[in-house]
XYZ file of C-alpha atoms in Angstrom:
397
model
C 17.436 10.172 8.695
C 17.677 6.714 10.148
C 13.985 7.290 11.263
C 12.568 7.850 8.044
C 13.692 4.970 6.206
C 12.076 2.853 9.240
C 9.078 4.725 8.526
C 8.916 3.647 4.984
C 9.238 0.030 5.835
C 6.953 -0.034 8.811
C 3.983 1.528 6.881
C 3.967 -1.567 4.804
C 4.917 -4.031 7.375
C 3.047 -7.095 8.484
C 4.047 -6.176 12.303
C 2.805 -2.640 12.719
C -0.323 -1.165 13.758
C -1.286 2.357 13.863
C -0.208 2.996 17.307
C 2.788 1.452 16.798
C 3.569 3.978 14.018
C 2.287 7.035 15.614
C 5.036 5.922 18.520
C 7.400 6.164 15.637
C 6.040 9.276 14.222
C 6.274 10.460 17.633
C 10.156 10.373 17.502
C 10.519 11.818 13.883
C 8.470 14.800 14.388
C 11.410 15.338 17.460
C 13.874 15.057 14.932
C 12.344 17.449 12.628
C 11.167 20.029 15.376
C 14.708 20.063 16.416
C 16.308 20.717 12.801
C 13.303 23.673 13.032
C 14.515 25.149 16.075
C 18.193 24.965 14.715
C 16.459 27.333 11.949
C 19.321 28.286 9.524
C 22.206 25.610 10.896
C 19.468 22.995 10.470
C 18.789 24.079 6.992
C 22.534 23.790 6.522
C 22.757 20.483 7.976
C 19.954 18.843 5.668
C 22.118 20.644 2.508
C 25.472 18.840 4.222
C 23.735 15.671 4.294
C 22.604 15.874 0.455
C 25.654 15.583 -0.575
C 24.890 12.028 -0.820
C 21.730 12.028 -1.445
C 19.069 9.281 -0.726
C 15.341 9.322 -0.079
C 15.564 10.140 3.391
C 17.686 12.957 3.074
C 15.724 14.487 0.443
C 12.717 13.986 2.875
C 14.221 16.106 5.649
C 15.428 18.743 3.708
C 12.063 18.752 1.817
C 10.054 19.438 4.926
C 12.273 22.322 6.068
C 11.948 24.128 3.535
C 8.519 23.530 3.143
C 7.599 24.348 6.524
C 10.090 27.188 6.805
C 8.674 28.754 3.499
C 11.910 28.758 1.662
C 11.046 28.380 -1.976
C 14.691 28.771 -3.236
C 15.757 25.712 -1.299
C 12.655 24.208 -2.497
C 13.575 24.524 -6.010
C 16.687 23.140 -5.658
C 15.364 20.238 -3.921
C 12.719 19.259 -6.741
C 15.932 19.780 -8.977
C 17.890 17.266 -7.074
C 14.865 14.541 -7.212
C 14.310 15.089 -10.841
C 17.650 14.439 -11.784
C 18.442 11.283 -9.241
C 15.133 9.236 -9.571
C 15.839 7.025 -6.676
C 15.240 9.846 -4.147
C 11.717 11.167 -5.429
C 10.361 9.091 -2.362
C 11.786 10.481 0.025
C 10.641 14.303 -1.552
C 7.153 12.643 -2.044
C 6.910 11.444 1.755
C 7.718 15.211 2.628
C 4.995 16.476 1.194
C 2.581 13.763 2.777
C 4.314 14.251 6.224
C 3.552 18.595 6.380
C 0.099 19.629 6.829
C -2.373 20.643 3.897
C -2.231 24.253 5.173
C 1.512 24.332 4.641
C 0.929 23.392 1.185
C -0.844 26.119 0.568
C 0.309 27.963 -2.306
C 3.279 25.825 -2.871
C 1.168 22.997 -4.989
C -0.740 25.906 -6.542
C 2.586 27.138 -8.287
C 3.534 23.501 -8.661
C 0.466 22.681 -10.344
C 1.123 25.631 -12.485
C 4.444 25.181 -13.742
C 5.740 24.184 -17.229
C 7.711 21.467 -15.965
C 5.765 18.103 -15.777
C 8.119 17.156 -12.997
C 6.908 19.527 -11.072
C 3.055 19.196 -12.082
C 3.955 15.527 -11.055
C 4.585 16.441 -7.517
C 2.137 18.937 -7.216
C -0.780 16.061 -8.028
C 1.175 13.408 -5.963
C 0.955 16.012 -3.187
C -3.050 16.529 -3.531
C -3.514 12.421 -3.912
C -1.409 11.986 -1.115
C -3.737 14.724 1.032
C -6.392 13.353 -0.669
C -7.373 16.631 -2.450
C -9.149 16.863 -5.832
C -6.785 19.001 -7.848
C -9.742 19.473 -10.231
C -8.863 21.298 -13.665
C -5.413 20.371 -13.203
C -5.960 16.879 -12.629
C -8.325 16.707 -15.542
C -5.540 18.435 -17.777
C -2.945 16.202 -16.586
C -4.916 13.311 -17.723
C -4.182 14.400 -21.457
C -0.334 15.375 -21.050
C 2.459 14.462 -23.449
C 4.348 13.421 -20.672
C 3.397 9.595 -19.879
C 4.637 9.590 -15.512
C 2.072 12.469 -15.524
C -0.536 10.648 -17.200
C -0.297 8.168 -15.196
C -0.272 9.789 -11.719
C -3.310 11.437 -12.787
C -5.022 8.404 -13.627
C -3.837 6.739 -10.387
C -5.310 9.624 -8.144
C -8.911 9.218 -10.045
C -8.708 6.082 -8.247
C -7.340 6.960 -4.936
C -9.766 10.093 -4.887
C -12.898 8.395 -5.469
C -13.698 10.609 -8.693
C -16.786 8.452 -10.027
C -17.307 11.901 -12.337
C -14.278 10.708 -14.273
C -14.855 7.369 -15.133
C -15.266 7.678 -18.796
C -11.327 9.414 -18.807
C -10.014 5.755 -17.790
C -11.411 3.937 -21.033
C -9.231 5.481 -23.612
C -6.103 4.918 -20.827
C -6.726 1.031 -21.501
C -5.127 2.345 -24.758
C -2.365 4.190 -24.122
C 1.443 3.734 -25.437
C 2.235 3.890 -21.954
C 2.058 0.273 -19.925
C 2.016 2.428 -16.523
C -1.171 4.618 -18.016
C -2.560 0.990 -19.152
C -2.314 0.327 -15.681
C -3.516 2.783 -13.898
C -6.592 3.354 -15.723
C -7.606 0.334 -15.335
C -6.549 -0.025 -11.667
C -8.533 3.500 -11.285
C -11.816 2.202 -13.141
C -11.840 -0.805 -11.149
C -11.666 1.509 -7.928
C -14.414 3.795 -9.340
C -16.768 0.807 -9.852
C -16.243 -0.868 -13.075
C -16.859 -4.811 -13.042
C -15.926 -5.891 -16.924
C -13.965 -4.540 -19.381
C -11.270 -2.703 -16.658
C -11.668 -5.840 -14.533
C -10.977 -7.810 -17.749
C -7.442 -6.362 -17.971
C -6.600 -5.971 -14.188
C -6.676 -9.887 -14.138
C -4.658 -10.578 -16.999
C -2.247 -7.960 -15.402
C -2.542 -11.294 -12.323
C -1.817 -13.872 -14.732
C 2.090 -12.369 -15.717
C 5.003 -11.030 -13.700
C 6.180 -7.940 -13.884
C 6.066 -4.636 -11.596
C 2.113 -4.604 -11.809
C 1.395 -7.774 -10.498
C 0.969 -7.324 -7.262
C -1.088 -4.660 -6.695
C -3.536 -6.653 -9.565
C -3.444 -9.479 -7.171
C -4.515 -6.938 -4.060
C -7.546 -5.698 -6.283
C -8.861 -7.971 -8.807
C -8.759 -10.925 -6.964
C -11.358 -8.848 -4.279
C -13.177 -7.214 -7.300
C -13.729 -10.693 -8.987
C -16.562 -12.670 -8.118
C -16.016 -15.822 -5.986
C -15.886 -18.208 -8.875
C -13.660 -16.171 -11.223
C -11.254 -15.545 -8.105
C -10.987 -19.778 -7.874
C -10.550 -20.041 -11.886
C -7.478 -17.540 -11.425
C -6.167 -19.331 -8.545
C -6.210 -22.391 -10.702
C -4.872 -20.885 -13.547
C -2.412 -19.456 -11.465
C -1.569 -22.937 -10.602
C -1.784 -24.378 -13.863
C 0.739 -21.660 -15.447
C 3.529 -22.772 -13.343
C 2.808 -19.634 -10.732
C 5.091 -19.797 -7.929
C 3.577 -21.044 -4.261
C 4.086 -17.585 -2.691
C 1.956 -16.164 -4.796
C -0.690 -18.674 -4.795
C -0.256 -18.397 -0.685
C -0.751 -14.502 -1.501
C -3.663 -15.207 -3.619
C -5.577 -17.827 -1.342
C -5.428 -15.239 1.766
C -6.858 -12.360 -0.557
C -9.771 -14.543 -1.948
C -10.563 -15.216 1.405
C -12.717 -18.388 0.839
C -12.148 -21.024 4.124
C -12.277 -23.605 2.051
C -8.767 -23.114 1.201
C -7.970 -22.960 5.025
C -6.375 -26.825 4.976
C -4.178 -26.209 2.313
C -2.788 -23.195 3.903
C -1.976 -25.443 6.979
C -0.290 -27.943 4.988
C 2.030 -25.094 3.825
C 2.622 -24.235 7.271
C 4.815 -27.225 7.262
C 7.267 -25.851 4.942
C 9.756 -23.208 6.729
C 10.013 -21.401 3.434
C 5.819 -21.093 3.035
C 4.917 -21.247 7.024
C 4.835 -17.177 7.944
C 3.213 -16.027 4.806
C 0.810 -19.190 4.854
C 0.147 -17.951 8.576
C -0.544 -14.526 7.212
C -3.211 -15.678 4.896
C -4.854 -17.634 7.691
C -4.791 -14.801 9.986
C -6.397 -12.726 6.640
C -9.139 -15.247 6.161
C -10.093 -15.948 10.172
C -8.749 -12.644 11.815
C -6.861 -14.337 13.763
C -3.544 -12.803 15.883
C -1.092 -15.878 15.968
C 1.740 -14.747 18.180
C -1.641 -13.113 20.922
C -3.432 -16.580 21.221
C -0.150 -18.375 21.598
C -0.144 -20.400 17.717
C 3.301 -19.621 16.971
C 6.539 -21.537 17.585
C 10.286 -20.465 18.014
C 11.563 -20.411 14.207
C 13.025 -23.418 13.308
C 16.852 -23.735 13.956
C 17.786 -24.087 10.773
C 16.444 -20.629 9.279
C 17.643 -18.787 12.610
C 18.831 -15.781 10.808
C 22.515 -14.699 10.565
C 23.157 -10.583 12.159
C 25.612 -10.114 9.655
C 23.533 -11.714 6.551
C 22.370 -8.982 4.531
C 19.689 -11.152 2.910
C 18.516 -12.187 5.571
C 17.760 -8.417 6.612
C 15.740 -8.269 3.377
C 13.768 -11.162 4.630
C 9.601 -10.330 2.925
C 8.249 -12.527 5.628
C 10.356 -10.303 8.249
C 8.357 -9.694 11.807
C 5.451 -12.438 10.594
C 4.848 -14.999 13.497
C 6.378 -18.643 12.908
C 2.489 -20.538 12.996
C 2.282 -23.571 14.722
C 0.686 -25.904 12.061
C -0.046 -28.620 14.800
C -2.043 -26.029 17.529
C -3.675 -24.309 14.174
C -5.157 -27.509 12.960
C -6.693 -28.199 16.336
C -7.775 -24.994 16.555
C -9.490 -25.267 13.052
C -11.164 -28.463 13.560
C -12.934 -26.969 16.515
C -13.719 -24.083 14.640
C -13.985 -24.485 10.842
C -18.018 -24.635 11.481
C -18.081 -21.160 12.075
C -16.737 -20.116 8.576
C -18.898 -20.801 5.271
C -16.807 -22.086 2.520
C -17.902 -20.073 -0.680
C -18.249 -17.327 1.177
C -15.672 -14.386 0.905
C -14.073 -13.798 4.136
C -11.802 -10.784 5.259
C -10.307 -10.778 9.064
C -12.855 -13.087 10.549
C -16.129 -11.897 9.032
C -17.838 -11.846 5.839
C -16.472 -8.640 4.051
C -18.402 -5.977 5.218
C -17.825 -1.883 5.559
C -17.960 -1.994 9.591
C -15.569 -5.130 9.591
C -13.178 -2.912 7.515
C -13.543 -0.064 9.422
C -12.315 -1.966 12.575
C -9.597 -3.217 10.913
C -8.263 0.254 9.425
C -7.557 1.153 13.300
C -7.181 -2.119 14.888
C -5.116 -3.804 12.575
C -1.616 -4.455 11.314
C -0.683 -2.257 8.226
C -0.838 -4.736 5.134
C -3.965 -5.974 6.909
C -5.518 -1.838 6.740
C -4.162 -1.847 2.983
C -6.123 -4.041 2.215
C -9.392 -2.878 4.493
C -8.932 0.522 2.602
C -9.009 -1.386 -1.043
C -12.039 -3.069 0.672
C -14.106 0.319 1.182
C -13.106 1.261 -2.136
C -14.798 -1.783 -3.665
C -18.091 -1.961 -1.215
C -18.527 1.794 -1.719
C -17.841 3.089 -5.379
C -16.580 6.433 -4.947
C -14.947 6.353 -1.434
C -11.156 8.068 -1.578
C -9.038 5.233 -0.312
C -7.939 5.510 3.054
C -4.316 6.750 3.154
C -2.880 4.411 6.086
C 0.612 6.132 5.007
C -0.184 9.138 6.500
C 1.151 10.667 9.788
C -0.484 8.984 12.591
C -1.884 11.864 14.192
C -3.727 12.797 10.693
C -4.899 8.863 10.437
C -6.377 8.582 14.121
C -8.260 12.459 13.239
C -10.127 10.297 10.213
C -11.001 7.419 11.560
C -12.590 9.324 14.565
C -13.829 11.610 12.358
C -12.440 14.578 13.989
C -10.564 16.202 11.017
């Protein structure tokens, strides 16, 4: 399913908005209506193309048999993704893509069953629907088995569950560095502003495969000042200019708006740089015509496969020259010291907008945003189909 594994770049991509996805969703739900109306000889297809499995396959197999009811297929499937880790993705995706109503029943007996695996997927399929498993969740929360702990302590946070607060202190604790995590990720979501906050920035301050998502919340949880101590100490600690570019655009502060031009400069720094602009002002480079054909000497190769892995991949090149100008007529109109997210100090309506008006990392980070403004709020799942996105945001679901 060439499709799918688009999908699961685009819905983290710097490039898409929510129409462009739903175009894309458009053409998958084709694909999977027409392995529906195959019935059986679809089924058998999706088994034929398992027999190298990979995260897309898994996902199209998943939602047949989900959709078609076929719990023996079903259990063979969760088999499969239990025992070849790399394709649990694509089996988690499936249960995201199918409706809640399909689910019915299924994540009951999932939530049930004596195999954490499969109590796994039943809570990544409520987080993902944004449904508040409730016993089961709270049960998970004190399992043996460490992935389950910490799935359960990473939907408290997606979900909102303020009730459950005092479940992510002892997590701080835990054997487990992914349940250290996630609690405190979660109690930062659910409100907390010291000791969860505390270790959610030293989780900034060191590589590893937390860091990033620390950066995306504590440095927008943090007071202004703290946020420009980090930076600095980010600096100081030999941190690497990406992530200081990173950083800089998720502060949000316009004084740092000449430094990211300067950066602009440097064909290895200029896209993301422009990114973090376009964070702090709102800003659409490529739409107001302050980009610039890439330079000829990073003109990628077609048959590079690095260059196909490319992070800053669909960003505009910025023009650093038209940019400046542009900010010199217009700095005025942006406080330094103030926090500033797409244009506007960070505010609930601003972030609204940008959830359907904006590119995808751009909505990540709007839906983090609610989260923080409004304690309690389930984070907005811009992963979700893009029928089921547009329904929320109008409020029609």
């Amino acid at each position: 399913m060439v499709l799918h594994n688009v999908r699961m770049a685009q819905v983290r991509a710097p490039h898409v908005k929510l129409h462009h996805l739903g175009r894309l969703d458009e053409r998958l739900a084709a694909h999977l209506d027409g392995l529906a109306v195959a019935g059986e000889f679809g089924s058998r297809l999706c088994d034929a193309a398992l027999e190298n499995p990979g995260a897309s396959e898994l996902f199209a197999a998943t939602v047949r048999a989900l959709e078609g009811g076929d719990a023996a297929r079903l259990e063979r499937l969760l088999a499969l993704a239990e025992a070849v880790p790399e394709t649990q993705g694509g089996l988690s995706s499936a249960f995201g893509w199918v409706s809640s109503g399909v689910l019915q029943g299924t994540v009951r007996g999932l939530l049930s069953s004596p195999t954490p695996f499969h109590r796994w997927v039943g809570l990544t399929a409520c987080a993902m629907h944004r449904v508040d498993a409730g016993a089961d969740l709270e049960r998970a929360l004190d399992d043996p088995h460490p992935g389950l702990r910490a799935r359960a302590l990473r939907t408290l946070g997606v979900l909102g569950r303020r009730e459950s607060f005092d479940a992510t202190r002892p997590a701080l604790h835990d054997r487990s560095e992914s349940c250290r995590f996630w609690g405190a990720w979660s109690a930062v979501m659910l409100g907390n502003r010291s000791f969860a906050l505390d270790w959610l920035v030293e989780y900034c301050r060191r590589s590893g495969p937390f860091r990033e998502r620390s950066l995306q919340l504590a440095l927008r949880a943090v007071d202004l000042p703290r946020a420009h101590q980090l930076i600095q100490d980010l600096a100081r600690d030999g941190g690497d200019t990406r992530t200081l570019i990173r950083a800089v655009g998720i502060v949000g502060d316009p004084h740092h708006v000449p430094w990211l031009i300067e950066r602009m400069e440097d064909p290895g720094l200029a896209r993301l740089a422009g990114e973090s602009f376009s964070l702090i002002t709102g800003l659409d480079l490529a739409y107001l015509d302050l980009e610039q054909p890439p330079p000829a000497e990073v003109e990628p190769d077609p048959g590079d496969d690095e260059a196909a892995m490319d992070p800053d991949d669909g960003l505009p090149w910025p023009d650093p020259a038209g940019i400046g100008t542009w900010w010199a007529a217009n700095a005025r109109r942006f406080q330094a010291g103030v926090r500033h997210f797409m244009g506007e100090p960070a505010n609930p309506e601003n972030c609204t907008r940008v959830l359907g008006e904006g590119y995808q990392r751009q909505r990540l980070a709007a839906g983090l945003y609610l989260c923080l403004l409004r304690p309690g709020k389930p984070l907005f799942n811009t992963a979700a189909p893009a029928p089921r996105q547009q329904q929320r945001l109008t409020g029609s679901d």
